[in-house]
Short mmCIF file of C-alpha atoms in Angstrom, two decimals:
data_model
loop_
_atom_site.label_atom_id
_atom_site.label_comp_id
_atom_site.label_asym_id
_atom_site.label_seq_id
_atom_site.Cartn_x
_atom_site.Cartn_y
_atom_site.Cartn_z
CA MET T 1 -82.63 -46.94 29.31
CA ALA T 2 -79.54 -48.64 28.97
CA ARG T 3 -77.31 -46.25 29.58
CA VAL T 4 -74.73 -45.04 26.49
CA ARG T 5 -70.93 -45.56 26.69
CA ALA T 6 -69.05 -42.30 26.68
CA ARG T 7 -66.14 -43.52 26.70
CA LEU T 8 -64.57 -44.73 23.65
CA PRO T 9 -64.48 -48.98 23.29
CA ASN T 10 -61.70 -51.50 24.62
CA VAL T 11 -61.25 -53.86 21.86
CA PHE T 12 -60.23 -57.72 21.29
CA VAL T 13 -58.73 -58.85 18.79
CA GLY T 14 -57.67 -61.87 17.38
CA HIS T 15 -55.79 -62.39 14.84
CA PRO T 16 -53.03 -64.70 12.86
CA PHE T 17 -49.50 -64.51 14.27
CA ALA T 18 -47.70 -66.55 11.96
CA GLY T 19 -48.14 -67.22 7.61
CA ARG T 20 -48.16 -64.82 5.87
CA PHE T 21 -50.20 -62.16 7.47
CA PRO T 22 -49.65 -59.16 7.71
CA VAL T 23 -49.38 -58.60 11.40
CA LYS T 24 -47.89 -54.36 10.63
CA LYS T 25 -49.92 -53.16 8.55
CA PHE T 26 -53.12 -54.81 10.17
CA ARG T 27 -51.83 -53.70 13.72
CA ALA T 28 -51.18 -49.88 12.10
CA ILE T 29 -54.91 -49.88 10.86
CA PHE T 30 -56.09 -50.27 14.96
CA ARG T 31 -53.33 -48.21 16.23
CA GLY T 32 -54.72 -44.86 14.29
CA LEU T 33 -57.93 -45.25 15.58
CA PRO T 34 -59.74 -44.94 18.86
CA PHE T 35 -59.99 -48.27 20.12
CA ASN T 36 -57.97 -49.42 23.32
CA VAL T 37 -56.99 -52.77 21.57
CA ILE T 38 -56.16 -56.07 23.54
CA TYR T 39 -54.60 -58.48 21.48
CA GLY T 40 -54.51 -62.25 21.04
CA ASN T 41 -51.68 -64.86 23.00
CA THR T 42 -49.08 -61.61 23.59
CA ASP T 43 -50.84 -61.89 27.60
CA LEU T 44 -47.61 -63.61 29.42
CA GLN T 45 -50.13 -64.07 33.01
CA THR T 46 -49.03 -67.58 34.04
CA LYS T 47 -52.72 -68.55 34.04
CA HIS T 48 -53.65 -70.73 31.67
CA LEU T 49 -53.82 -69.43 27.85
CA LEU T 50 -57.97 -70.01 27.40
CA ALA T 51 -58.26 -68.65 30.96
CA ILE T 52 -56.62 -65.31 29.84
CA MET T 53 -58.43 -65.38 26.47
CA LYS T 54 -61.68 -65.81 27.92
CA SER T 55 -61.17 -63.27 30.56
CA ASN T 56 -60.05 -60.70 27.57
CA ILE T 57 -62.51 -61.31 26.11
CA ALA T 58 -64.95 -60.43 28.50
CA LYS T 59 -63.59 -57.89 29.76
CA SER T 60 -63.69 -56.29 26.38
CA ASP T 61 -66.75 -54.38 24.61
CA TYR T 62 -66.58 -56.58 21.99
CA SER T 63 -64.51 -59.16 19.69
CA ILE T 64 -63.02 -58.20 16.30
CA PHE T 65 -61.94 -61.44 14.84
CA ASP T 66 -60.09 -61.40 11.98
CA LEU T 67 -60.68 -64.87 9.44
CA SER T 68 -58.60 -63.88 6.19
CA ASN T 69 -56.12 -67.27 7.12
CA TRP T 70 -58.32 -69.30 9.20
CA ASN T 71 -56.17 -69.75 12.39
CA PRO T 72 -56.65 -72.47 14.64
CA ASN T 73 -55.83 -70.30 17.23
CA VAL T 74 -58.23 -67.22 15.75
CA ALA T 75 -61.04 -70.50 15.63
CA LEU T 76 -60.58 -70.70 19.08
CA GLU T 77 -61.53 -67.30 20.29
CA LEU T 78 -64.04 -66.76 18.26
CA GLY T 79 -65.43 -69.07 19.75
CA LEU T 80 -64.47 -68.60 22.97
CA ALA T 81 -66.64 -65.04 22.08
CA GLU T 82 -69.38 -66.89 20.90
CA GLY T 83 -69.96 -68.49 24.00
CA LEU T 84 -70.38 -64.83 25.88
CA LYS T 85 -72.55 -63.24 23.53
CA LYS T 86 -75.17 -64.35 25.08
CA LYS T 87 -74.91 -60.89 27.34
CA PRO T 88 -75.91 -58.73 24.33
CA GLU T 89 -72.91 -55.89 24.81
CA LYS T 90 -70.52 -58.90 24.11
CA ASN T 91 -70.80 -58.88 20.52
CA TYR T 92 -68.62 -59.94 18.11
CA TYR T 93 -67.14 -58.24 14.57
CA ILE T 94 -65.44 -60.84 11.59
CA LEU T 95 -63.43 -59.53 9.25
CA LEU T 96 -61.75 -60.92 5.97
CA ASN T 97 -59.86 -59.98 3.53
CA THR T 98 -61.00 -61.22 0.68
CA ARG T 99 -57.89 -61.04 -1.21
CA ARG T 100 -56.31 -63.57 0.90
CA SER T 101 -59.85 -66.05 1.27
CA HIS T 102 -62.68 -65.32 -0.79
CA GLU T 103 -65.44 -67.14 1.71
CA VAL T 104 -64.82 -68.48 5.31
CA PRO T 105 -65.32 -72.17 7.17
CA SER T 106 -69.40 -73.26 5.79
CA ASP T 107 -70.49 -73.19 9.18
CA ILE T 108 -70.02 -70.18 10.16
CA ARG T 109 -70.57 -69.13 6.29
CA GLY T 110 -74.05 -67.67 7.51
CA ILE T 111 -72.54 -64.54 10.19
CA GLN T 112 -72.00 -61.60 8.67
CA ARG T 113 -68.65 -60.04 7.91
CA LEU T 114 -66.94 -57.79 7.18
CA GLU T 115 -64.90 -57.30 3.40
CA TYR T 116 -62.17 -56.39 2.38
CA THR T 117 -58.91 -55.27 0.84
CA SER T 118 -56.39 -53.59 1.93
CA TYR T 119 -54.93 -51.84 4.74
CA ASP T 120 -56.13 -48.23 4.01
CA PHE T 121 -58.37 -46.03 3.99
CA LYS T 122 -59.53 -46.72 0.63
CA ARG T 123 -63.43 -46.15 0.14
CA GLU T 124 -65.49 -49.81 1.06
CA ALA T 125 -62.20 -51.48 0.72
CA GLY T 126 -60.06 -50.78 2.91
CA LEU T 127 -59.41 -52.26 6.22
CA GLY T 128 -60.13 -48.91 8.32
CA ASP T 129 -62.49 -47.13 6.06
CA GLN T 130 -64.60 -50.97 6.95
CA LEU T 131 -64.11 -50.50 10.34
CA VAL T 132 -64.43 -46.17 10.94
CA ASN T 133 -68.20 -47.02 9.52
CA TYR T 134 -69.75 -50.16 10.44
CA VAL T 135 -67.94 -50.38 14.04
CA LEU T 136 -66.38 -46.93 15.03
CA ALA T 137 -69.69 -45.12 13.71
CA LYS T 138 -72.28 -46.47 16.25
CA GLU T 139 -70.05 -45.52 18.95
CA TYR T 140 -71.54 -41.20 21.12
CA TRP T 141 -68.45 -39.89 20.77
CA VAL T 142 -68.06 -40.91 17.17
CA ARG T 143 -71.40 -40.12 16.22
CA LYS T 144 -70.99 -36.82 17.71
CA LEU T 145 -67.49 -35.68 15.64
CA TRP T 146 -70.01 -36.85 12.29
CA LYS T 147 -72.84 -34.70 13.12
CA ALA T 148 -69.96 -31.57 13.55
CA ILE T 149 -68.13 -33.26 10.16
CA PRO T 150 -69.86 -33.61 7.30
CA GLU T 151 -68.60 -36.40 4.92
CA ALA T 152 -69.21 -33.78 1.92
CA GLY T 153 -65.74 -32.16 0.62
CA ASN T 154 -62.98 -33.44 2.39
CA GLY T 155 -65.07 -34.45 5.33
CA ALA T 156 -64.28 -38.09 5.35
CA LYS T 157 -60.26 -36.85 5.71
CA LYS T 158 -60.71 -34.87 7.98
CA ARG T 159 -63.12 -37.24 10.78
CA VAL T 160 -60.07 -39.97 9.72
CA MET T 161 -58.08 -36.69 11.58
CA ALA T 162 -60.31 -36.40 14.31
CA LEU T 163 -59.62 -39.88 14.67
CA ARG T 164 -56.28 -40.40 14.59
CA MET T 165 -56.55 -37.38 17.39
CA LEU T 166 -58.32 -38.95 19.09
CA ALA T 167 -56.20 -41.94 19.36
CA HIS T 168 -52.95 -40.15 20.25
CA LEU T 169 -54.40 -39.37 23.52
CA ARG T 170 -54.55 -42.41 24.40
CA GLU T 171 -50.99 -42.91 24.76
CA HIS T 172 -49.90 -39.48 24.80
CA GLU T 173 -50.37 -36.80 27.09
CA LYS T 174 -50.60 -33.86 24.69
CA VAL T 175 -50.86 -33.12 21.17
CA THR T 176 -48.33 -30.61 19.83
CA PRO T 177 -48.23 -28.43 16.80
CA ASP T 178 -45.88 -30.74 15.30
CA ASN T 179 -47.58 -33.90 16.26
CA LEU T 180 -50.60 -33.02 14.50
CA LYS T 181 -48.84 -32.27 10.75
CA SER T 182 -47.85 -36.34 11.28
CA ILE T 183 -51.55 -36.84 12.60
CA ALA T 184 -52.28 -35.00 9.55
CA ARG T 185 -49.70 -36.76 7.36
CA GLY T 186 -51.58 -38.14 4.46
CA THR T 187 -54.74 -36.52 4.21
CA HIS T 188 -53.46 -33.80 2.40
CA LEU T 189 -55.70 -31.76 4.27
CA ARG T 190 -54.97 -27.58 4.70
CA ASP T 191 -54.56 -25.67 7.62
CA ALA T 192 -58.02 -24.51 7.44
CA ASP T 193 -59.49 -28.11 7.61
CA ARG T 194 -57.31 -28.95 10.58
CA THR T 195 -58.03 -25.78 11.92
CA GLU T 196 -61.39 -26.80 11.31
CA VAL T 197 -60.99 -30.19 12.87
CA VAL T 198 -59.12 -28.65 15.76
CA ASP T 199 -61.82 -26.44 16.36
CA VAL T 200 -64.66 -29.89 16.49
CA LEU T 201 -62.79 -31.08 18.85
CA LYS T 202 -62.77 -28.56 21.17
CA ASN T 203 -66.45 -27.99 20.95
CA LEU T 204 -67.34 -31.35 21.79
CA GLY T 205 -65.43 -31.07 24.97
CA LEU T 206 -62.97 -34.15 23.71
CA ILE T 207 -59.80 -31.60 23.42
CA LYS T 208 -58.70 -28.19 25.53
CA ARG T 209 -55.54 -25.70 25.13
CA SER T 210 -53.10 -26.60 27.94
CA ARG T 211 -53.27 -24.43 28.97
CA GLY T 212 -49.38 -22.15 29.06
CA SER T 213 -48.95 -24.05 26.03
CA THR T 214 -49.49 -23.87 21.32
CA ALA T 215 -51.02 -28.12 22.91
CA TYR T 216 -53.26 -29.19 23.57
CA VAL T 217 -54.35 -32.02 26.06
CA ARG T 218 -57.80 -34.14 26.62
CA GLY T 219 -61.22 -32.63 27.57
CA ARG T 220 -62.38 -35.80 29.03
CA VAL T 221 -61.74 -39.10 30.34
CA LEU T 222 -61.74 -41.13 27.15
CA TYR T 223 -60.08 -44.48 27.91
CA LYS T 224 -61.20 -46.67 30.31
CA LYS T 225 -58.71 -49.42 31.23
#
């Protein structure tokens, strides 16, 4: 039986950097989700770019490529990922903003893709919603969260807040009360709902109260560099 990967994923993400592609909006979605992201074309090592990209894709758990603006660099990264796909765990996902591009090139038209229209969490239309429901939902701890936070009522908003808290702990040691307010911004969750999210994360051992403080810290190793 294959060993379950309990840590949250390292993901290689390829997207255009030029033209009208909204890099900031696109990356903001990933920043608010518990991915440890490696972006294409950003490594300034002295190795040849192809070797760098291949290495980054190989050391990631899987890759995500946005083909909304058909871009030769992203196409090259996708080709490298296809070459590494012989290992089952080295899978990849294709994203397509249907307001920017209604179709992908014919040679990859048969590959399943995640289609979105906005850079938010709108049901079945937002990039965040697509990533959560079709990519992150397969992760061990996310499945645990989904069982503990039913989707009914404010469940979807509570899930987003829980994921944002885990994402915050990717780059910060603590979640303070002020951090909680920022993390919950836009969800319109009441204090009782926010407390429920915190309790779920505590019960799962993902966070714990910092000794002598009102802040919370990681309850386990969530990310592996």
